[in-house]
mmCIF file of C-alpha atoms in Angstrom:
data_model
loop_
_atom_site.group_PDB
_atom_site.id
_atom_site.type_symbol
_atom_site.label_atom_id
_atom_site.label_comp_id
_atom_site.label_asym_id
_atom_site.label_seq_id
_atom_site.Cartn_x
_atom_site.Cartn_y
_atom_site.Cartn_z
ATOM 1 C CA MET W 446 -0.472 5.704 8.555
ATOM 2 C CA LEU W 447 -3.617 3.849 7.569
ATOM 3 C CA PRO W 448 -4.018 0.746 9.782
ATOM 4 C CA GLU W 449 -2.705 -1.869 7.345
ATOM 5 C CA TYR W 450 0.477 -3.920 7.435
ATOM 6 C CA GLY W 451 1.654 -3.099 3.898
ATOM 7 C CA GLY W 452 2.001 0.619 4.579
ATOM 8 C CA LEU W 453 3.212 0.209 8.158
ATOM 9 C CA ASN W 454 5.904 -2.347 7.292
ATOM 10 C CA ALA W 455 7.278 -0.045 4.617
ATOM 11 C CA THR W 456 8.055 2.648 7.207
ATOM 12 C CA PHE W 457 10.403 0.526 9.309
ATOM 13 C CA ALA W 458 13.431 0.959 7.040
ATOM 14 C CA LEU W 459 12.978 4.743 7.150
ATOM 15 C CA ALA W 460 12.529 4.677 10.924
ATOM 16 C CA ARG W 461 15.702 2.607 11.298
ATOM 17 C CA ALA W 462 17.628 5.039 9.088
ATOM 18 C CA LEU W 463 16.431 7.970 11.219
ATOM 19 C CA VAL W 464 17.460 6.173 14.422
ATOM 20 C CA ARG W 465 20.924 5.521 12.954
ATOM 21 C CA ARG W 466 21.320 9.278 12.569
ATOM 22 C CA GLY W 467 20.426 9.878 16.191
ATOM 23 C CA HIS W 468 16.704 10.695 15.927
ATOM 24 C CA ARG W 469 13.960 9.350 18.159
ATOM 25 C CA VAL W 470 11.072 7.765 16.246
ATOM 26 C CA ARG W 471 7.634 7.163 17.739
ATOM 27 C CA TYR W 472 4.580 5.645 16.041
ATOM 28 C CA PHE W 473 0.926 6.595 16.517
ATOM 29 C CA VAL W 474 -0.935 3.335 15.825
ATOM 30 C CA PRO W 475 -4.174 1.510 16.677
ATOM 31 C CA GLU W 476 -4.126 -1.060 19.465
ATOM 32 C CA ALA W 477 -4.094 -3.999 17.053
ATOM 33 C CA PHE W 478 -0.772 -2.881 15.518
ATOM 34 C CA GLU W 479 1.098 -1.848 18.663
ATOM 35 C CA ALA W 480 2.678 -5.268 19.276
ATOM 36 C CA HIS W 481 3.914 -5.451 15.673
ATOM 37 C CA VAL W 482 5.641 -2.055 15.986
ATOM 38 C CA THR W 483 7.140 -3.013 19.359
ATOM 39 C CA ARG W 484 8.573 -6.245 17.871
ATOM 40 C CA GLN W 485 10.567 -4.114 15.440
ATOM 41 C CA GLY W 486 12.135 -2.245 18.372
ATOM 42 C CA PHE W 487 10.266 1.074 18.039
ATOM 43 C CA GLU W 488 8.306 3.158 20.526
ATOM 44 C CA SER W 489 4.610 3.711 19.946
ATOM 45 C CA THR W 490 1.533 5.413 21.300
ATOM 46 C CA ARG W 491 -1.668 3.505 20.732
ATOM 47 C CA TYR W 492 -5.181 4.732 20.190
ATOM 48 C CA THR W 493 -8.403 2.809 20.515
ATOM 49 C CA GLU W 494 -10.402 2.010 17.395
ATOM 50 C CA ARG W 495 -13.598 1.531 19.395
ATOM 51 C CA LEU W 496 -16.029 4.417 19.146
ATOM 52 C CA ALA W 497 -19.611 4.812 20.354
ATOM 53 C CA VAL W 498 -21.717 6.961 18.003
ATOM 54 C CA SER W 499 -25.065 8.289 19.183
ATOM 55 C CA PRO W 500 -28.021 7.332 16.959
ATOM 56 C CA SER W 501 -29.266 10.132 14.716
ATOM 57 C CA TRP W 502 -30.872 10.607 11.326
ATOM 58 C CA ALA W 503 -27.382 10.331 9.743
ATOM 59 C CA THR W 504 -26.869 6.842 11.172
ATOM 60 C CA ARG W 505 -30.185 5.664 9.710
ATOM 61 C CA VAL W 506 -29.932 6.918 6.113
ATOM 62 C CA PRO W 507 -28.275 4.463 3.691
ATOM 63 C CA GLY W 508 -25.339 6.093 1.945
ATOM 64 C CA VAL W 509 -25.033 8.786 4.594
ATOM 65 C CA ARG W 510 -24.408 6.321 7.440
ATOM 66 C CA PHE W 511 -20.950 5.330 6.216
ATOM 67 C CA LEU W 512 -19.907 8.948 5.594
ATOM 68 C CA HIS W 513 -21.184 9.972 9.039
ATOM 69 C CA LEU W 514 -19.445 7.132 10.898
ATOM 70 C CA ARG W 515 -16.227 7.761 8.977
ATOM 71 C CA ALA W 516 -16.301 11.462 9.870
ATOM 72 C CA ARG W 517 -17.010 10.746 13.547
ATOM 73 C CA TYR W 518 -14.198 8.184 13.642
ATOM 74 C CA ASN W 519 -11.748 10.633 12.083
ATOM 75 C CA GLU W 520 -12.774 13.275 14.634
ATOM 76 C CA HIS W 521 -12.021 10.701 17.335
ATOM 77 C CA LEU W 522 -8.579 10.022 15.825
ATOM 78 C CA ALA W 523 -7.829 13.730 15.491
ATOM 79 C CA ALA W 524 -8.551 14.287 19.189
ATOM 80 C CA ALA W 525 -6.306 11.352 20.139
ATOM 81 C CA PHE W 526 -3.568 12.612 17.818
ATOM 82 C CA ASN W 527 -3.669 16.124 19.289
ATOM 83 C CA ALA W 528 -3.472 14.718 22.812
ATOM 84 C CA TRP W 529 -0.418 12.683 21.786
ATOM 85 C CA VAL W 530 1.299 15.677 20.186
ATOM 86 C CA ASP W 531 0.678 17.766 23.305
ATOM 87 C CA ALA W 532 2.043 15.039 25.587
ATOM 88 C CA ASP W 533 5.222 14.184 23.640
ATOM 89 C CA ALA W 534 8.051 16.541 22.755
ATOM 90 C CA LEU W 535 7.853 16.067 18.978
ATOM 91 C CA ASP W 536 10.086 17.888 16.508
ATOM 92 C CA GLY W 537 7.960 17.021 13.466
ATOM 93 C CA VAL W 538 5.445 14.570 12.009
ATOM 94 C CA LEU W 539 5.304 12.275 8.977
ATOM 95 C CA VAL W 540 1.685 11.661 7.966
ATOM 96 C CA ASP W 541 -0.021 9.415 5.414
ATOM 97 C CA PRO W 542 -1.704 11.894 3.007
ATOM 98 C CA VAL W 543 -4.906 9.816 3.110
ATOM 99 C CA VAL W 544 -5.375 10.748 6.788
ATOM 100 C CA TRP W 545 -3.995 14.296 6.526
ATOM 101 C CA ASN W 546 -6.982 15.829 8.318
ATOM 102 C CA VAL W 547 -6.494 13.605 11.367
ATOM 103 C CA ALA W 548 -3.052 15.186 11.857
ATOM 104 C CA ALA W 549 -3.932 18.775 10.917
ATOM 105 C CA GLY W 550 -3.453 19.785 14.555
ATOM 106 C CA ALA W 551 0.314 19.437 14.098
ATOM 107 C CA LEU W 552 0.266 22.512 11.867
ATOM 108 C CA GLU W 553 -1.627 24.547 14.465
ATOM 109 C CA ARG W 554 1.201 23.637 16.849
ATOM 110 C CA ARG W 555 3.725 24.809 14.221
ATOM 111 C CA LEU W 556 5.392 21.408 13.855
ATOM 112 C CA PRO W 557 7.201 20.527 10.608
ATOM 113 C CA TYR W 558 4.763 18.418 8.594
ATOM 114 C CA LEU W 559 5.681 16.087 5.710
ATOM 115 C CA SER W 560 3.540 13.574 3.833
ATOM 116 C CA LEU W 561 4.683 9.949 4.000
ATOM 117 C CA ASN W 562 2.930 8.439 0.997
ATOM 118 C CA PRO W 563 2.793 4.606 1.102
ATOM 119 C CA THR W 564 1.780 4.360 -2.564
ATOM 120 C CA TYR W 565 2.064 6.339 -5.834
ATOM 121 C CA SER W 566 -0.942 8.622 -5.350
ATOM 122 C CA ALA W 567 -0.524 12.224 -6.502
ATOM 123 C CA PRO W 568 -2.323 15.544 -6.969
ATOM 124 C CA PHE W 569 -4.808 15.846 -9.827
ATOM 125 C CA SER W 570 -3.211 16.592 -13.198
ATOM 126 C CA LEU W 571 -4.086 15.955 -16.828
ATOM 127 C CA ASP W 572 -0.497 14.810 -17.395
ATOM 128 C CA TYR W 573 -1.154 11.385 -15.818
ATOM 129 C CA PRO W 574 -4.108 9.188 -14.739
ATOM 130 C CA SER W 575 -5.283 8.528 -11.189
ATOM 131 C CA VAL W 576 -3.525 5.736 -9.292
ATOM 132 C CA HIS W 577 -6.944 4.054 -9.103
ATOM 133 C CA SER W 578 -6.944 3.693 -12.886
ATOM 134 C CA SER W 579 -5.418 0.857 -14.918
ATOM 135 C CA ALA W 580 -4.546 3.312 -17.701
ATOM 136 C CA ILE W 581 -0.954 3.824 -18.814
ATOM 137 C CA PRO W 582 -0.256 7.493 -19.652
ATOM 138 C CA PRO W 583 -0.123 8.037 -23.418
ATOM 139 C CA ARG W 584 2.558 10.341 -24.738
ATOM 140 C CA GLY W 585 1.629 14.063 -24.813
ATOM 141 C CA GLY W 586 -0.958 15.939 -26.808
ATOM 142 C CA ALA W 587 -4.594 16.923 -26.354
ATOM 143 C CA SER W 588 -5.858 13.352 -26.800
ATOM 144 C CA ALA W 589 -3.572 12.118 -23.996
ATOM 145 C CA ARG W 590 -4.846 14.818 -21.636
ATOM 146 C CA ALA W 591 -8.443 13.969 -22.549
ATOM 147 C CA ARG W 592 -7.859 10.284 -21.748
ATOM 148 C CA ASN W 593 -6.307 11.174 -18.414
ATOM 149 C CA LEU W 594 -9.304 13.393 -17.614
ATOM 150 C CA VAL W 595 -11.623 10.465 -18.291
ATOM 151 C CA ALA W 596 -9.517 8.243 -16.027
ATOM 152 C CA TRP W 597 -9.667 10.797 -13.194
ATOM 153 C CA THR W 598 -13.394 11.388 -13.666
ATOM 154 C CA PHE W 599 -14.293 7.716 -13.347
ATOM 155 C CA GLN W 600 -12.367 7.453 -10.073
ATOM 156 C CA ALA W 601 -13.523 10.716 -8.458
ATOM 157 C CA ARG W 602 -16.999 9.835 -7.200
ATOM 158 C CA ILE W 603 -16.202 8.200 -3.845
ATOM 159 C CA PRO W 604 -13.495 10.629 -2.625
ATOM 160 C CA TRP W 605 -15.643 13.573 -3.799
ATOM 161 C CA HIS W 606 -18.609 12.392 -1.718
ATOM 162 C CA ARG W 607 -16.424 11.855 1.353
ATOM 163 C CA SER W 608 -14.668 15.198 1.070
ATOM 164 C CA LEU W 609 -17.916 17.079 0.481
ATOM 165 C CA TYR W 610 -19.472 15.546 3.592
ATOM 166 C CA ASP W 611 -16.382 16.279 5.697
ATOM 167 C CA ARG W 612 -16.441 19.929 4.658
ATOM 168 C CA ALA W 613 -20.198 20.158 5.236
ATOM 169 C CA ILE W 614 -19.824 19.179 8.903
ATOM 170 C CA GLY W 615 -16.994 21.690 9.291
ATOM 171 C CA TRP W 616 -14.226 19.663 10.929
ATOM 172 C CA ALA W 617 -12.134 18.437 8.002
ATOM 173 C CA GLY W 618 -8.894 20.207 8.848
ATOM 174 C CA HIS W 619 -9.082 22.806 6.074
ATOM 175 C CA GLY W 620 -9.041 25.632 8.609
ATOM 176 C CA ALA W 621 -5.850 24.401 10.261
ATOM 177 C CA PHE W 622 -4.036 24.288 6.933
ATOM 178 C CA ARG W 623 -5.322 27.715 5.925
ATOM 179 C CA ARG W 624 -4.256 29.287 9.209
ATOM 180 C CA ALA W 625 -0.799 27.727 8.812
ATOM 181 C CA GLY W 626 -0.457 29.248 5.346
ATOM 182 C CA ARG W 627 -0.686 25.845 3.650
ATOM 183 C CA ARG W 628 -3.042 24.780 0.903
ATOM 184 C CA LEU W 629 -4.797 21.602 -0.105
ATOM 185 C CA ARG W 630 -5.058 20.080 -3.561
ATOM 186 C CA TRP W 631 -7.365 17.474 -5.027
ATOM 187 C CA GLY W 632 -5.851 14.013 -5.531
ATOM 188 C CA ASP W 633 -6.528 10.287 -5.822
ATOM 189 C CA PHE W 634 -8.128 9.932 -2.374
ATOM 190 C CA GLY W 635 -9.765 13.355 -2.152
ATOM 191 C CA TYR W 636 -8.064 16.416 -0.710
ATOM 192 C CA ARG W 637 -4.363 16.093 0.080
ATOM 193 C CA PRO W 638 -1.878 18.531 1.667
ATOM 194 C CA ASP W 639 0.407 20.510 -0.620
ATOM 195 C CA VAL W 640 3.532 19.819 1.448
ATOM 196 C CA PRO W 641 6.826 18.024 0.764
ATOM 197 C CA GLU W 642 6.111 14.355 0.138
ATOM 198 C CA LEU W 643 8.098 11.158 0.588
ATOM 199 C CA VAL W 644 6.849 8.285 -1.583
ATOM 200 C CA ILE W 645 7.655 4.862 -0.137
ATOM 201 C CA GLY W 646 8.671 3.245 -3.398
ATOM 202 C CA PRO W 647 11.390 3.444 -6.056
ATOM 203 C CA ARG W 648 11.322 6.364 -8.464
ATOM 204 C CA ALA W 649 12.021 3.933 -11.322
ATOM 205 C CA LEU W 650 8.584 2.295 -10.941
ATOM 206 C CA ASP W 651 6.560 5.494 -11.223
ATOM 207 C CA PHE W 652 5.236 6.857 -14.507
ATOM 208 C CA GLU W 653 7.566 9.369 -16.107
ATOM 209 C CA PRO W 654 5.299 12.466 -15.734
ATOM 210 C CA LEU W 655 5.171 12.023 -11.938
ATOM 211 C CA ARG W 656 8.871 11.533 -11.267
ATOM 212 C CA ASP W 657 9.777 15.209 -11.323
ATOM 213 C CA LEU W 658 6.782 16.712 -9.517
ATOM 214 C CA PRO W 659 7.863 19.531 -7.171
ATOM 215 C CA HIS W 660 8.618 18.418 -3.603
ATOM 216 C CA ARG W 661 8.058 14.732 -4.485
ATOM 217 C CA HIS W 662 10.847 12.481 -3.190
ATOM 218 C CA TYR W 663 11.201 8.688 -3.305
ATOM 219 C CA LEU W 664 12.422 6.265 -0.619
ATOM 220 C CA GLY W 665 13.212 3.198 -2.744
ATOM 221 C CA THR W 666 11.702 -0.174 -1.890
ATOM 222 C CA SER W 667 12.237 0.517 1.847
ATOM 223 C CA VAL W 668 12.372 -3.212 2.577
ATOM 224 C CA GLU W 669 14.005 -4.235 5.834
ATOM 225 C CA PRO W 670 14.922 -7.953 5.512
ATOM 226 C CA SER W 671 15.424 -8.262 9.281
ATOM 227 C CA ARG W 672 11.784 -7.376 9.985
ATOM 228 C CA HIS W 673 10.272 -9.665 12.623
ATOM 229 C CA ASP W 674 7.232 -11.412 11.120
ATOM 230 C CA GLY W 675 7.660 -14.851 12.669
ATOM 231 C CA THR W 676 9.225 -17.941 11.089
ATOM 232 C CA PHE W 677 8.059 -20.466 8.507
ATOM 233 C CA ASP W 678 8.141 -24.256 8.861
ATOM 234 C CA TRP W 679 10.073 -25.442 5.799
ATOM 235 C CA SER W 680 9.672 -29.155 6.516
ATOM 236 C CA GLY W 681 8.736 -30.950 3.302
ATOM 237 C CA TYR W 682 10.113 -28.179 1.081
ATOM 238 C CA ASP W 683 12.327 -29.397 -1.787
ATOM 239 C CA ALA W 684 14.915 -26.753 -2.748
ATOM 240 C CA SER W 685 15.497 -28.493 -6.098
ATOM 241 C CA ARG W 686 11.929 -27.803 -7.266
ATOM 242 C CA PRO W 687 10.571 -24.358 -8.264
ATOM 243 C CA LEU W 688 8.288 -22.550 -5.808
ATOM 244 C CA ALA W 689 5.309 -20.277 -6.489
ATOM 245 C CA TYR W 690 3.932 -18.015 -3.773
ATOM 246 C CA CYS W 691 0.367 -16.635 -3.708
ATOM 247 C CA SER W 692 -1.126 -13.968 -1.446
ATOM 248 C CA LEU W 693 -3.872 -11.349 -1.704
ATOM 249 C CA GLY W 694 -2.593 -9.289 1.219
ATOM 250 C CA THR W 695 -3.937 -8.385 4.646
ATOM 251 C CA PHE W 696 -7.571 -7.997 3.561
ATOM 252 C CA GLY W 697 -7.638 -10.331 0.557
ATOM 253 C CA ASP W 698 -9.770 -12.961 2.262
ATOM 254 C CA ASP W 699 -12.542 -10.348 2.630
ATOM 255 C CA GLN W 700 -12.929 -9.954 -1.128
ATOM 256 C CA VAL W 701 -15.949 -11.683 -2.706
ATOM 257 C CA PRO W 702 -13.946 -13.505 -5.447
ATOM 258 C CA ALA W 703 -11.135 -14.609 -3.097
ATOM 259 C CA LEU W 704 -12.326 -18.154 -2.378
ATOM 260 C CA ARG W 705 -12.958 -18.913 -6.056
ATOM 261 C CA PHE W 706 -9.603 -17.403 -7.005
ATOM 262 C CA PHE W 707 -7.610 -19.342 -4.398
ATOM 263 C CA THR W 708 -9.395 -22.540 -5.402
ATOM 264 C CA ALA W 709 -8.491 -21.978 -9.068
ATOM 265 C CA VAL W 710 -4.836 -21.397 -8.149
ATOM 266 C CA ILE W 711 -4.758 -24.604 -6.092
ATOM 267 C CA GLU W 712 -6.257 -26.642 -8.929
ATOM 268 C CA SER W 713 -3.836 -25.119 -11.425
ATOM 269 C CA PHE W 714 -0.763 -26.014 -9.363
ATOM 270 C CA ARG W 715 -2.175 -29.419 -8.455
ATOM 271 C CA GLN W 716 -1.720 -30.207 -12.148
ATOM 272 C CA ARG W 717 1.629 -28.410 -12.612
ATOM 273 C CA GLU W 718 4.170 -31.192 -12.359
ATOM 274 C CA GLY W 719 7.328 -30.553 -10.366
ATOM 275 C CA TRP W 720 6.189 -27.269 -8.794
ATOM 276 C CA GLN W 721 5.518 -26.318 -5.183
ATOM 277 C CA LEU W 722 3.001 -23.719 -4.010
ATOM 278 C CA ILE W 723 2.710 -21.730 -0.774
ATOM 279 C CA MET W 724 -0.491 -19.727 -0.254
ATOM 280 C CA SER W 725 -1.308 -17.120 2.387
ATOM 281 C CA CYS W 726 -5.115 -17.065 2.640
ATOM 282 C CA GLY W 727 -6.113 -15.509 5.952
ATOM 283 C CA ALA W 728 -9.441 -16.749 7.325
ATOM 284 C CA LEU W 729 -10.002 -18.903 4.219
ATOM 285 C CA ALA W 730 -7.071 -21.209 4.985
ATOM 286 C CA GLU W 731 -8.996 -23.807 6.983
ATOM 287 C CA GLN W 732 -11.702 -24.076 4.322
ATOM 288 C CA LEU W 733 -9.134 -24.468 1.534
ATOM 289 C CA ARG W 734 -7.174 -27.123 3.453
ATOM 290 C CA SER W 735 -10.249 -29.362 3.290
ATOM 291 C CA LYS W 736 -9.604 -29.949 -0.430
ATOM 292 C CA ALA W 737 -7.241 -32.932 0.106
ATOM 293 C CA LEU W 738 -4.115 -31.015 -0.857
ATOM 294 C CA PRO W 739 -0.975 -32.777 -2.088
ATOM 295 C CA PRO W 740 2.268 -32.304 -0.082
ATOM 296 C CA SER W 741 3.531 -29.875 -2.737
ATOM 297 C CA ILE W 742 0.817 -27.319 -1.839
ATOM 298 C CA ARG W 743 0.923 -25.492 1.495
ATOM 299 C CA VAL W 744 -2.039 -23.332 2.558
ATOM 300 C CA GLU W 745 -1.490 -21.043 5.563
ATOM 301 C CA ALA W 746 -3.500 -18.322 7.272
ATOM 302 C CA SER W 747 -0.391 -16.133 7.424
ATOM 303 C CA VAL W 748 3.083 -16.393 5.959
ATOM 304 C CA PRO W 749 6.286 -14.445 6.817
ATOM 305 C CA GLN W 750 6.572 -13.002 3.321
ATOM 306 C CA LEU W 751 10.173 -11.816 3.583
ATOM 307 C CA GLU W 752 11.228 -15.377 4.387
ATOM 308 C CA VAL W 753 9.316 -16.964 1.497
ATOM 309 C CA LEU W 754 9.942 -14.513 -1.359
ATOM 310 C CA PRO W 755 13.706 -15.114 -1.687
ATOM 311 C CA ARG W 756 12.949 -18.756 -2.574
ATOM 312 C CA ALA W 757 10.026 -18.026 -4.924
ATOM 313 C CA ARG W 758 10.242 -18.246 -8.708
ATOM 314 C CA LEU W 759 7.010 -16.285 -9.205
ATOM 315 C CA PHE W 760 4.538 -14.360 -7.063
ATOM 316 C CA LEU W 761 0.766 -14.301 -7.626
ATOM 317 C CA ASN W 762 -0.621 -11.280 -5.772
ATOM 318 C CA HIS W 763 -3.136 -8.424 -5.715
ATOM 319 C CA ALA W 764 -0.644 -5.649 -6.614
ATOM 320 C CA GLY W 765 -0.746 -4.318 -3.065
ATOM 321 C CA ILE W 766 2.063 -1.822 -2.584
ATOM 322 C CA GLY W 767 3.751 -3.835 0.193
ATOM 323 C CA SER W 768 3.859 -6.999 -1.917
ATOM 324 C CA VAL W 769 5.044 -5.026 -4.948
ATOM 325 C CA ARG W 770 7.950 -3.420 -3.079
ATOM 326 C CA GLU W 771 9.070 -6.707 -1.555
ATOM 327 C CA ALA W 772 8.839 -8.604 -4.850
ATOM 328 C CA MET W 773 11.024 -5.971 -6.532
ATOM 329 C CA TYR W 774 13.548 -6.113 -3.685
ATOM 330 C CA PHE W 775 13.932 -9.874 -4.159
ATOM 331 C CA GLY W 776 13.538 -9.798 -7.958
ATOM 332 C CA VAL W 777 10.470 -12.061 -8.188
ATOM 333 C CA PRO W 778 8.302 -11.688 -11.359
ATOM 334 C CA MET W 779 4.629 -11.098 -10.603
ATOM 335 C CA LEU W 780 1.248 -12.248 -11.869
ATOM 336 C CA LEU W 781 -1.108 -9.472 -10.759
ATOM 337 C CA PHE W 782 -4.779 -9.712 -9.794
ATOM 338 C CA PRO W 783 -5.854 -6.233 -8.599
ATOM 339 C CA PHE W 784 -9.256 -5.759 -6.994
ATOM 340 C CA GLY W 785 -9.417 -2.050 -6.082
ATOM 341 C CA ALA W 786 -7.952 1.109 -4.526
ATOM 342 C CA ASP W 787 -4.442 1.826 -5.855
ATOM 343 C CA GLN W 788 -3.907 -1.727 -7.130
ATOM 344 C CA PRO W 789 -5.004 -1.073 -10.759
ATOM 345 C CA GLY W 790 -2.547 1.842 -10.970
ATOM 346 C CA LEU W 791 0.287 -0.200 -9.494
ATOM 347 C CA THR W 792 -0.487 -3.021 -11.910
ATOM 348 C CA ALA W 793 -0.329 -0.551 -14.803
ATOM 349 C CA ARG W 794 3.119 0.599 -13.678
ATOM 350 C CA LEU W 795 4.426 -2.959 -13.327
ATOM 351 C CA VAL W 796 3.106 -4.010 -16.747
ATOM 352 C CA HIS W 797 4.459 -0.787 -18.292
ATOM 353 C CA HIS W 798 7.951 -1.517 -16.937
ATOM 354 C CA GLN W 799 7.715 -5.230 -17.893
ATOM 355 C CA LEU W 800 7.893 -6.492 -14.314
ATOM 356 C CA GLY W 801 4.779 -8.663 -14.449
ATOM 357 C CA LEU W 802 1.567 -9.609 -16.228
ATOM 358 C CA ARG W 803 -2.031 -8.743 -15.425
ATOM 359 C CA GLY W 804 -4.705 -11.304 -14.497
ATOM 360 C CA ASP W 805 -8.375 -11.111 -13.463
ATOM 361 C CA ILE W 806 -9.256 -11.550 -9.767
ATOM 362 C CA ARG W 807 -12.661 -12.888 -10.837
ATOM 363 C CA THR W 808 -10.952 -15.914 -12.394
ATOM 364 C CA LYS W 809 -12.461 -19.211 -11.241
ATOM 365 C CA ASP W 810 -11.090 -21.481 -13.972
ATOM 366 C CA ALA W 811 -7.797 -23.242 -13.210
ATOM 367 C CA ARG W 812 -7.019 -23.357 -16.947
ATOM 368 C CA VAL W 813 -6.932 -19.542 -17.079
ATOM 369 C CA ILE W 814 -4.488 -19.443 -14.149
ATOM 370 C CA THR W 815 -2.343 -22.051 -15.896
ATOM 371 C CA GLU W 816 -2.297 -20.041 -19.118
ATOM 372 C CA ARG W 817 -1.254 -16.845 -17.322
ATOM 373 C CA VAL W 818 1.479 -18.640 -15.369
ATOM 374 C CA ASP W 819 2.774 -20.212 -18.598
ATOM 375 C CA ALA W 820 2.767 -16.787 -20.245
ATOM 376 C CA LEU W 821 4.768 -15.275 -17.387
ATOM 377 C CA LEU W 822 7.293 -18.110 -17.279
ATOM 378 C CA GLY W 823 7.776 -17.754 -21.030
ATOM 379 C CA ARG W 824 8.715 -14.071 -20.817
ATOM 380 C CA ASP W 825 12.495 -13.862 -20.493
ATOM 381 C CA ASP W 826 12.238 -10.081 -20.900
ATOM 382 C CA ILE W 827 10.181 -9.847 -17.685
ATOM 383 C CA THR W 828 12.711 -11.961 -15.789
ATOM 384 C CA ALA W 829 15.545 -9.762 -17.053
ATOM 385 C CA ALA W 830 13.691 -6.514 -16.296
ATOM 386 C CA MET W 831 12.879 -7.684 -12.773
ATOM 387 C CA GLU W 832 16.499 -8.650 -12.120
ATOM 388 C CA ALA W 833 17.607 -5.222 -13.364
ATOM 389 C CA MET W 834 15.031 -3.539 -11.092
ATOM 390 C CA LYS W 835 16.240 -5.621 -8.152
ATOM 391 C CA GLN W 836 19.836 -4.487 -8.665
ATOM 392 C CA ARG W 837 18.735 -0.894 -9.153
ATOM 393 C CA CYS W 838 16.744 -0.960 -5.916
ATOM 394 C CA ARG W 839 19.541 -2.624 -3.949
ATOM 395 C CA ASN W 840 22.070 -0.018 -5.144
ATOM 396 C CA SER W 841 19.756 2.961 -4.638
ATOM 397 C CA ARG W 842 20.502 5.778 -2.178
ATOM 398 C CA GLU W 843 16.901 6.994 -2.242
ATOM 399 C CA LEU W 844 16.257 6.047 1.385
ATOM 400 C CA GLU W 845 19.254 8.018 2.672
ATOM 401 C CA GLU W 846 18.335 10.953 0.433
ATOM 402 C CA GLY W 847 14.840 10.848 1.931
ATOM 403 C CA VAL W 848 16.320 11.097 5.418
ATOM 404 C CA ASP W 849 18.261 14.154 4.205
ATOM 405 C CA VAL W 850 14.948 15.728 3.141
ATOM 406 C CA ILE W 851 13.440 15.085 6.582
ATOM 407 C CA GLU W 852 16.441 16.551 8.375
ATOM 408 C CA ARG W 853 16.360 19.706 6.262
ATOM 409 C CA HIS W 854 12.744 20.286 7.250
ATOM 410 C CA LEU W 855 13.344 19.504 10.909
ATOM 411 C CA ALA W 856 16.116 22.089 10.897
#
């Protein structure tokens, strides 16, 4: 998986389900995430993220430098992955399709290989837009296909550059797939393997044209409430007053508009009588605490989200897939402020299914935040739709059906 908590956390429910059926599960993770995996009770093999790259013309040319360092880093990961596969007696691998080429060596070793997709990315098709796009698929016809083509075209530049460079230096894993009789297709993040795929998310959230793609299976919300993320100090919390929760995810504090956005949210809830607010702000927490906050507003560097969400009345977030899954599991309506990657596409799905409203991450005016919160609280249809989605997710057998898919391929 990519080294981020949202995608990694979503795999624990699947791993637990596999263990219940008698399988051994082992993670291949960077050093920084090893302790988190171990806390959940799983085995892991760690790899180092540190890499020394020799200076060359490619490290000095703007634009090429990033592509070169990325390719060298992926080569480093591929070598570590192959060493791990050779050392452990593995029966198969589940691989994030974004890092498919890192794990291409599994195919050369004839191991069963499935994609474990932490979001709703998919192969290119004119039947639906890219997950990077905020577009909602129009219904059928030539005009709909033309709009989807435009949506894909606008999002293709960065993955096209990366994939072209990877192929130019000749290591990108294409040969391993070809020799194994597998093929690659173009998708949201560049090339992706054309293999059976498990999407970590409920089928009900996806756009209709994607739900019945061949070999595409869904794992439900995959939320494990017993996940060990630490505990929260609830002193000062008043259970009789409504609670709002705000977070921009693992890397939200790195975004340019984050400080202005968090400040606007604080000022909005400072004026919202009777409400309480908990914010998870990463490295920005100390700076935001200097604003003489009232007792009703808590600003923390990190928050155990699964402990806070069950008490929240609404959730202001970046439409990161981990936050989206967990909000649906607990039935919390969302105010969404996407800033990139798959977040616009996830926001489009949530708005389409009436599970939340869209905002602008560049917002720096508390009045705009207040207006959007008022709009969300005034939408009884969103509250009802989210409660229905919660019940649907809780009653779903998608996770167990996903384990069935894995076992069929291991056999």
